[in-house]
Amino acid sequence: MVNATYKRQLSQSYMILEGETETNSSYELEILSYNRITGFLPMETEVSDGVLRFWYDITGKQTFSDYLGRRQMDLQLLSKFFQALEDACRTTNNYLLEEDGILLDLDYLYMDFEQKNIEFAYFPGLKEDIRGLFRKIMEQILQKLDHDDKQAVAAAYEVY
């Protein structure tokens, strides 16, 4: 289980995650801390009171859940989500990261308003099966679909 808190410092906004993680992989921590990986939120780590926290820079971004609260998901946005997820999975492989670390939940996905990109949070050591998480996020997406967009509905249900 992952717990999120939010903090604002001057002109920066952060999502801070902590939870059960297997932090045996210092490799994952180093890769994420020292590289700006396309498709993922920039992350820094902090240890205080014996607790490892992950700070994600969410400045200028909005959760995908909030973004979809103002509009329904059409075929174009659905395609953008699928492409972003495919790119994120390929990127994890390029950096030798586990796909299971990708947090697939609309509350942990962010829309970058400047570049109009979808960015994922990566939680090192998360041991949740990405296929199960994908099923859950598809259930969330099915509720946010523009049901007048027949192509979007057909595509979403076909993938689900």
GROMACS .gro file of C-alpha atoms in nm:
model
  160
    1MET     CA    1   0.000   0.000   0.000
    2VAL     CA    2   0.129   0.344  -0.094
    3ASN     CA    3   0.043   0.662   0.100
    4ALA     CA    4   0.059   1.002  -0.065
    5THR     CA    5   0.101   1.345   0.087
    6TYR     CA    6   0.151   1.673  -0.095
    7LYS     CA    7   0.381   1.964  -0.018
    8ARG     CA    8   0.440   2.302  -0.172
    9GLN     CA    9   0.775   2.478  -0.136
   10LEU     CA   10   0.806   2.825  -0.286
   11SER     CA   11   0.725   2.765  -0.654
   12GLN     CA   12   0.754   2.383  -0.647
   13SER     CA   13   0.489   2.122  -0.576
   14TYR     CA   14   0.563   1.767  -0.467
   15MET     CA   15   0.381   1.441  -0.422
   16ILE     CA   16   0.550   1.244  -0.144
   17LEU     CA   17   0.499   0.869  -0.140
   18GLU     CA   18   0.586   0.623   0.128
   19GLY     CA   19   0.473   0.271   0.177
   20GLU     CA   20   0.578  -0.088   0.172
   21THR     CA   21   0.871  -0.123  -0.062
   22GLU     CA   22   1.153  -0.367  -0.102
   23THR     CA   23   1.444  -0.128  -0.116
   24ASN     CA   24   1.698  -0.401  -0.180
   25SER     CA   25   1.744  -0.255  -0.525
   26SER     CA   26   1.978   0.037  -0.476
   27TYR     CA   27   2.018   0.021  -0.855
   28GLU     CA   28   1.656   0.136  -0.906
   29LEU     CA   29   1.699   0.415  -0.653
   30GLU     CA   30   2.016   0.541  -0.818
   31ILE     CA   31   1.875   0.525  -1.170
   32LEU     CA   32   1.565   0.719  -1.072
   33SER     CA   33   1.747   0.972  -0.855
   34TYR     CA   34   2.021   1.060  -1.101
   35ASN     CA   35   1.838   1.042  -1.433
   36ARG     CA   36   1.550   1.237  -1.580
   37ILE     CA   37   1.360   0.954  -1.745
   38THR     CA   38   1.113   1.055  -2.013
   39GLY     CA   39   0.756   0.960  -1.928
   40PHE     CA   40   0.816   0.951  -1.552
   41LEU     CA   41   0.788   1.217  -1.285
   42PRO     CA   42   1.127   1.342  -1.163
   43MET     CA   43   1.199   1.184  -0.823
   44GLU     CA   44   1.426   1.238  -0.525
   45THR     CA   45   1.453   1.030  -0.210
   46GLU     CA   46   1.464   1.127   0.157
   47VAL     CA   47   1.516   0.920   0.467
   48SER     CA   48   1.390   1.067   0.793
   49ASP     CA   49   1.286   0.892   1.113
   50GLY     CA   50   1.394   0.568   0.946
   51VAL     CA   51   1.131   0.605   0.673
   52LEU     CA   52   1.220   0.619   0.305
   53ARG     CA   53   1.014   0.877   0.117
   54PHE     CA   54   0.997   0.945  -0.254
   55TRP     CA   55   0.948   1.307  -0.360
   56TYR     CA   56   0.799   1.352  -0.708
   57ASP     CA   57   0.806   1.695  -0.871
   58ILE     CA   58   0.449   1.766  -0.985
   59THR     CA   59   0.496   2.137  -1.055
   60GLY     CA   60   0.274   2.246  -1.346
   61LYS     CA   61   0.096   1.912  -1.354
   62GLN     CA   62  -0.247   1.782  -1.262
   63THR     CA   63  -0.350   1.432  -1.163
   64PHE     CA   64  -0.507   1.244  -1.448
   65SER     CA   65  -0.804   1.179  -1.221
   66ASP     CA   66  -0.862   1.555  -1.176
   67TYR     CA   67  -0.802   1.615  -1.546
   68LEU     CA   68  -1.071   1.360  -1.633
   69GLY     CA   69  -1.301   1.517  -1.376
   70ARG     CA   70  -1.338   1.813  -1.611
   71ARG     CA   71  -1.372   1.620  -1.935
   72GLN     CA   72  -1.455   1.276  -2.059
   73MET     CA   73  -1.198   1.051  -2.219
   74ASP     CA   74  -1.230   1.044  -2.596
   75LEU     CA   75  -1.043   0.826  -2.847
   76GLN     CA   76  -0.758   1.074  -2.883
   77LEU     CA   77  -0.693   1.091  -2.507
   78LEU     CA   78  -0.736   0.715  -2.471
   79SER     CA   79  -0.478   0.661  -2.746
   80LYS     CA   80  -0.245   0.907  -2.577
   81PHE     CA   81  -0.276   0.711  -2.250
   82PHE     CA   82  -0.207   0.376  -2.420
   83GLN     CA   83   0.094   0.520  -2.604
   84ALA     CA   84   0.232   0.677  -2.285
   85LEU     CA   85   0.194   0.345  -2.102
   86GLU     CA   86   0.362   0.152  -2.381
   87ASP     CA   87   0.648   0.404  -2.387
   88ALA     CA   88   0.682   0.384  -2.007
   89CYS     CA   89   0.705   0.003  -2.019
   90ARG     CA   90   0.968   0.017  -2.294
   91THR     CA   91   1.161   0.278  -2.099
   92THR     CA   92   1.166   0.064  -1.785
   93ASN     CA   93   1.320  -0.214  -1.992
   94ASN     CA   94   1.582   0.024  -2.134
   95TYR     CA   95   1.687   0.121  -1.780
   96LEU     CA   96   1.655  -0.236  -1.642
   97LEU     CA   97   1.373  -0.130  -1.409
   98GLU     CA   98   1.080  -0.354  -1.316
   99GLU     CA   99   0.751  -0.271  -1.489
  100ASP     CA  100   0.576  -0.357  -1.163
  101GLY     CA  101   0.709  -0.031  -1.017
  102ILE     CA  102   0.487   0.179  -1.242
  103LEU     CA  103   0.198   0.312  -1.033
  104LEU     CA  104  -0.108   0.252  -1.248
  105ASP     CA  105  -0.375   0.457  -1.079
  106LEU     CA  106  -0.539   0.775  -1.208
  107ASP     CA  107  -0.441   0.952  -0.884
  108TYR     CA  108  -0.070   0.887  -0.947
  109LEU     CA  109  -0.068   0.970  -1.318
  110TYR     CA  110  -0.007   1.332  -1.411
  111MET     CA  111  -0.087   1.545  -1.711
  112ASP     CA  112   0.186   1.795  -1.792
  113PHE     CA  113   0.003   2.106  -1.915
  114GLU     CA  114   0.307   2.259  -2.081
  115GLN     CA  115   0.391   1.963  -2.303
  116LYS     CA  116   0.050   1.786  -2.287
  117ASN     CA  117   0.222   1.461  -2.183
  118ILE     CA  118   0.110   1.194  -1.942
  119GLU     CA  119   0.373   1.110  -1.680
  120PHE     CA  120   0.385   0.813  -1.445
  121ALA     CA  121   0.516   0.779  -1.093
  122TYR     CA  122   0.764   0.496  -1.046
  123PHE     CA  123   0.777   0.345  -0.698
  124PRO     CA  124   1.095   0.137  -0.656
  125GLY     CA  125   1.043  -0.202  -0.500
  126LEU     CA  126   0.667  -0.204  -0.547
  127LYS     CA  127   0.566  -0.565  -0.587
  128GLU     CA  128   0.223  -0.541  -0.741
  129ASP     CA  129   0.159  -0.723  -1.065
  130ILE     CA  130   0.130  -0.467  -1.344
  131ARG     CA  131  -0.139  -0.677  -1.516
  132GLY     CA  132  -0.363  -0.654  -1.210
  133LEU     CA  133  -0.297  -0.280  -1.184
  134PHE     CA  134  -0.374  -0.244  -1.554
  135ARG     CA  135  -0.712  -0.416  -1.505
  136LYS     CA  136  -0.793  -0.175  -1.220
  137ILE     CA  137  -0.696   0.137  -1.415
  138MET     CA  138  -0.897   0.017  -1.715
  139GLU     CA  139  -1.199  -0.012  -1.486
  140GLN     CA  140  -1.138   0.349  -1.378
  141ILE     CA  141  -1.101   0.459  -1.740
  142LEU     CA  142  -1.420   0.282  -1.850
  143GLN     CA  143  -1.610   0.502  -1.603
  144LYS     CA  144  -1.449   0.819  -1.746
  145LEU     CA  145  -1.512   0.739  -2.114
  146ASP     CA  146  -1.713   0.961  -2.341
  147HIS     CA  147  -1.977   0.700  -2.422
  148ASP     CA  148  -2.090   0.905  -2.723
  149ASP     CA  149  -1.747   0.836  -2.879
  150LYS     CA  150  -1.820   0.488  -3.014
  151GLN     CA  151  -1.460   0.432  -3.128
  152ALA     CA  152  -1.325   0.512  -2.781
  153VAL     CA  153  -1.576   0.280  -2.617
  154ALA     CA  154  -1.499  -0.003  -2.860
  155ALA     CA  155  -1.123   0.041  -2.817
  156ALA     CA  156  -1.139   0.060  -2.438
  157TYR     CA  157  -1.360  -0.247  -2.402
  158GLU     CA  158  -1.148  -0.441  -2.651
  159VAL     CA  159  -0.833  -0.368  -2.448
  160TYR     CA  160  -1.012  -0.438  -2.119
   0.00000   0.00000   0.00000
